[in-house]
Amino acid sequence: MKINAIVALGMASLLLGCQSSENLSADVQATKSEPVMSVADSAHNARNSLDWSGTYQGTLPCADCEGIEVSLTLNQDGTYQLIRNYVGEVSGQFTSQDRFHWDERGSVVILSGEEAPNQFFVGENVLFMLDRQGQRINGQLADLYRLIKQ
């Protein structure tokens, strides 16, 4: 009688073990489904998520002067004021005012009425000047092409 109970218990364990691996195999296959693609949240961008309006200042590199002191004010109504002060031998101050618009992603402002480079990537309390193709400037001087919010 003890032998029958042991055999029955062994058979039950064996059956449960087999059933368990079938479920495990099904779970593994379910886990191996197609990868999940992460999609950028277009509802959150610099235009609607950051406090971007205000005055940004910095000194940009200059090929034939000591630098260009820049003050750029972006207003909530879509207008800007750009003041450039050339420092050194070729000195002079230039002021321009016009409208700006955002790129389709809402992360770059484009200054109307200005020749390229006239685009700035908007970050948290900083503007990064972009090159003529609208790309971030790379290289040793890359950190100098930014304006800090005042």
Coordinates of C-alpha atoms in Angstrom, one line a residue:
M1 CA 0.0 0.0 0.0
K2 CA 2.9 2.3 0.8
I3 CA 4.4 1.5 -2.6
N4 CA 1.2 2.4 -4.4
A5 CA 1.0 5.7 -2.6
I6 CA 4.6 6.4 -3.4
V7 CA 4.1 5.4 -7.1
A8 CA 0.9 7.6 -7.3
L9 CA 2.7 10.5 -5.7
G10 CA 5.7 10.1 -8.2
M11 CA 3.3 9.9 -11.2
A12 CA 1.5 13.0 -10.0
S13 CA 4.8 14.9 -9.6
L14 CA 5.9 13.8 -13.0
L15 CA 2.7 15.0 -14.6
L16 CA 2.8 18.3 -12.8
G17 CA 6.4 18.7 -13.9
C18 CA 5.6 18.2 -17.5
Q19 CA 2.6 20.5 -17.4
S20 CA 4.7 23.1 -15.8
S21 CA 7.4 23.1 -18.5
E22 CA 4.7 23.4 -21.2
N23 CA 3.4 26.5 -19.5
L24 CA 7.0 27.8 -19.0
S25 CA 7.7 27.3 -22.7
A26 CA 4.5 29.1 -23.7
D27 CA 5.5 32.0 -21.3
V28 CA 8.9 32.2 -22.9
Q29 CA 7.4 32.4 -26.4
A30 CA 5.0 35.0 -25.2
T31 CA 7.9 37.0 -23.8
K32 CA 9.8 36.7 -27.1
S33 CA 7.2 38.8 -28.9
E34 CA 8.2 41.7 -31.1
P35 CA 10.3 44.5 -29.5
V36 CA 8.4 47.5 -28.3
M37 CA 9.2 50.7 -30.2
S38 CA 9.6 53.8 -28.1
V39 CA 8.0 56.8 -29.7
A40 CA 9.0 60.4 -28.9
D41 CA 6.3 62.2 -27.2
S42 CA 5.5 65.0 -29.6
A43 CA 3.3 66.7 -27.0
H44 CA 6.4 67.6 -24.9
N45 CA 9.0 69.8 -26.6
A46 CA 10.9 72.9 -25.8
R47 CA 8.1 75.1 -27.1
N48 CA 5.5 73.9 -24.7
S49 CA 7.6 72.3 -21.9
L50 CA 10.3 74.9 -21.2
D51 CA 10.3 78.5 -19.9
W52 CA 12.0 79.7 -23.0
S53 CA 11.0 83.3 -23.2
G54 CA 13.6 85.8 -21.9
T55 CA 17.0 87.2 -22.6
Y56 CA 20.0 85.0 -23.5
Q57 CA 23.6 86.2 -23.5
G58 CA 27.0 85.0 -24.5
T59 CA 30.2 85.7 -26.5
L60 CA 30.4 83.9 -29.7
P61 CA 33.7 83.2 -31.6
C62 CA 34.6 85.6 -34.4
A63 CA 37.1 85.0 -37.2
D64 CA 38.3 88.6 -37.5
C65 CA 37.6 90.0 -34.0
E66 CA 38.0 89.1 -30.4
G67 CA 34.4 87.9 -30.1
I68 CA 30.8 88.8 -30.6
E69 CA 28.9 89.7 -27.5
V70 CA 25.3 88.6 -28.2
S71 CA 22.1 89.4 -26.4
L72 CA 19.0 87.7 -27.8
T73 CA 15.6 88.3 -26.3
L74 CA 12.8 85.9 -27.2
N75 CA 9.3 87.2 -26.5
Q76 CA 6.1 85.2 -25.9
D77 CA 4.4 87.0 -28.9
G78 CA 6.9 85.5 -31.3
T79 CA 9.2 88.5 -31.7
Y80 CA 12.9 88.8 -30.9
Q81 CA 15.6 91.5 -30.4
L82 CA 19.1 90.6 -31.3
I83 CA 22.0 92.8 -30.2
R84 CA 25.5 91.9 -31.5
N85 CA 28.5 93.8 -30.3
Y86 CA 31.7 93.1 -32.2
V87 CA 34.7 93.3 -29.8
G88 CA 38.2 94.2 -30.9
E89 CA 39.6 96.0 -34.0
V90 CA 36.4 95.7 -36.0
S91 CA 34.1 97.0 -33.4
G92 CA 30.5 98.0 -33.7
Q93 CA 27.1 97.2 -32.3
F94 CA 24.2 96.0 -34.5
T95 CA 20.6 95.6 -33.3
S96 CA 17.8 93.8 -35.2
Q97 CA 14.2 93.0 -34.4
D98 CA 11.8 90.8 -36.1
R99 CA 9.7 87.7 -35.7
F100 CA 10.9 84.1 -35.0
H101 CA 9.2 80.8 -35.6
W102 CA 9.6 77.2 -34.3
D103 CA 10.7 74.2 -36.4
E104 CA 8.1 71.4 -36.8
R105 CA 9.5 69.6 -33.8
G106 CA 9.1 72.6 -31.5
S107 CA 12.7 72.5 -30.4
V108 CA 14.5 75.1 -32.6
V109 CA 13.8 78.8 -33.0
I110 CA 14.5 80.3 -36.4
L111 CA 15.0 84.1 -36.5
S112 CA 13.3 85.8 -39.5
G113 CA 15.2 88.6 -41.1
E114 CA 18.6 87.2 -40.3
E115 CA 21.0 85.4 -42.6
A116 CA 22.1 81.9 -41.7
P117 CA 23.2 80.9 -39.2
N118 CA 19.9 82.1 -37.7
Q119 CA 18.8 79.0 -35.8
F120 CA 19.0 78.1 -32.1
F121 CA 18.3 74.8 -30.4
V122 CA 16.3 75.6 -27.2
G123 CA 17.4 73.8 -24.0
E124 CA 16.8 74.4 -20.3
N125 CA 17.9 78.0 -19.8
V126 CA 20.3 77.8 -22.8
L127 CA 20.3 78.4 -26.6
F128 CA 22.7 76.4 -28.7
M129 CA 23.5 78.2 -32.0
L130 CA 23.2 75.8 -35.0
D131 CA 25.3 75.8 -38.2
R132 CA 24.0 76.8 -41.6
Q133 CA 22.5 73.3 -42.1
G134 CA 20.6 73.5 -38.8
Q135 CA 23.0 71.0 -37.0
R136 CA 24.7 71.4 -33.6
I137 CA 28.2 72.8 -33.9
N138 CA 30.9 70.2 -33.1
G139 CA 34.6 70.5 -32.3
Q140 CA 36.8 72.3 -29.8
L141 CA 34.8 75.5 -29.9
A142 CA 31.4 73.9 -29.7
D143 CA 30.8 75.0 -26.1
L144 CA 31.3 78.6 -27.1
Y145 CA 28.3 78.6 -29.4
R146 CA 25.7 78.9 -26.6
L147 CA 23.8 81.7 -25.0
I148 CA 22.8 81.4 -21.3
K149 CA 19.4 82.7 -20.1
Q150 CA 19.8 85.7 -17.8

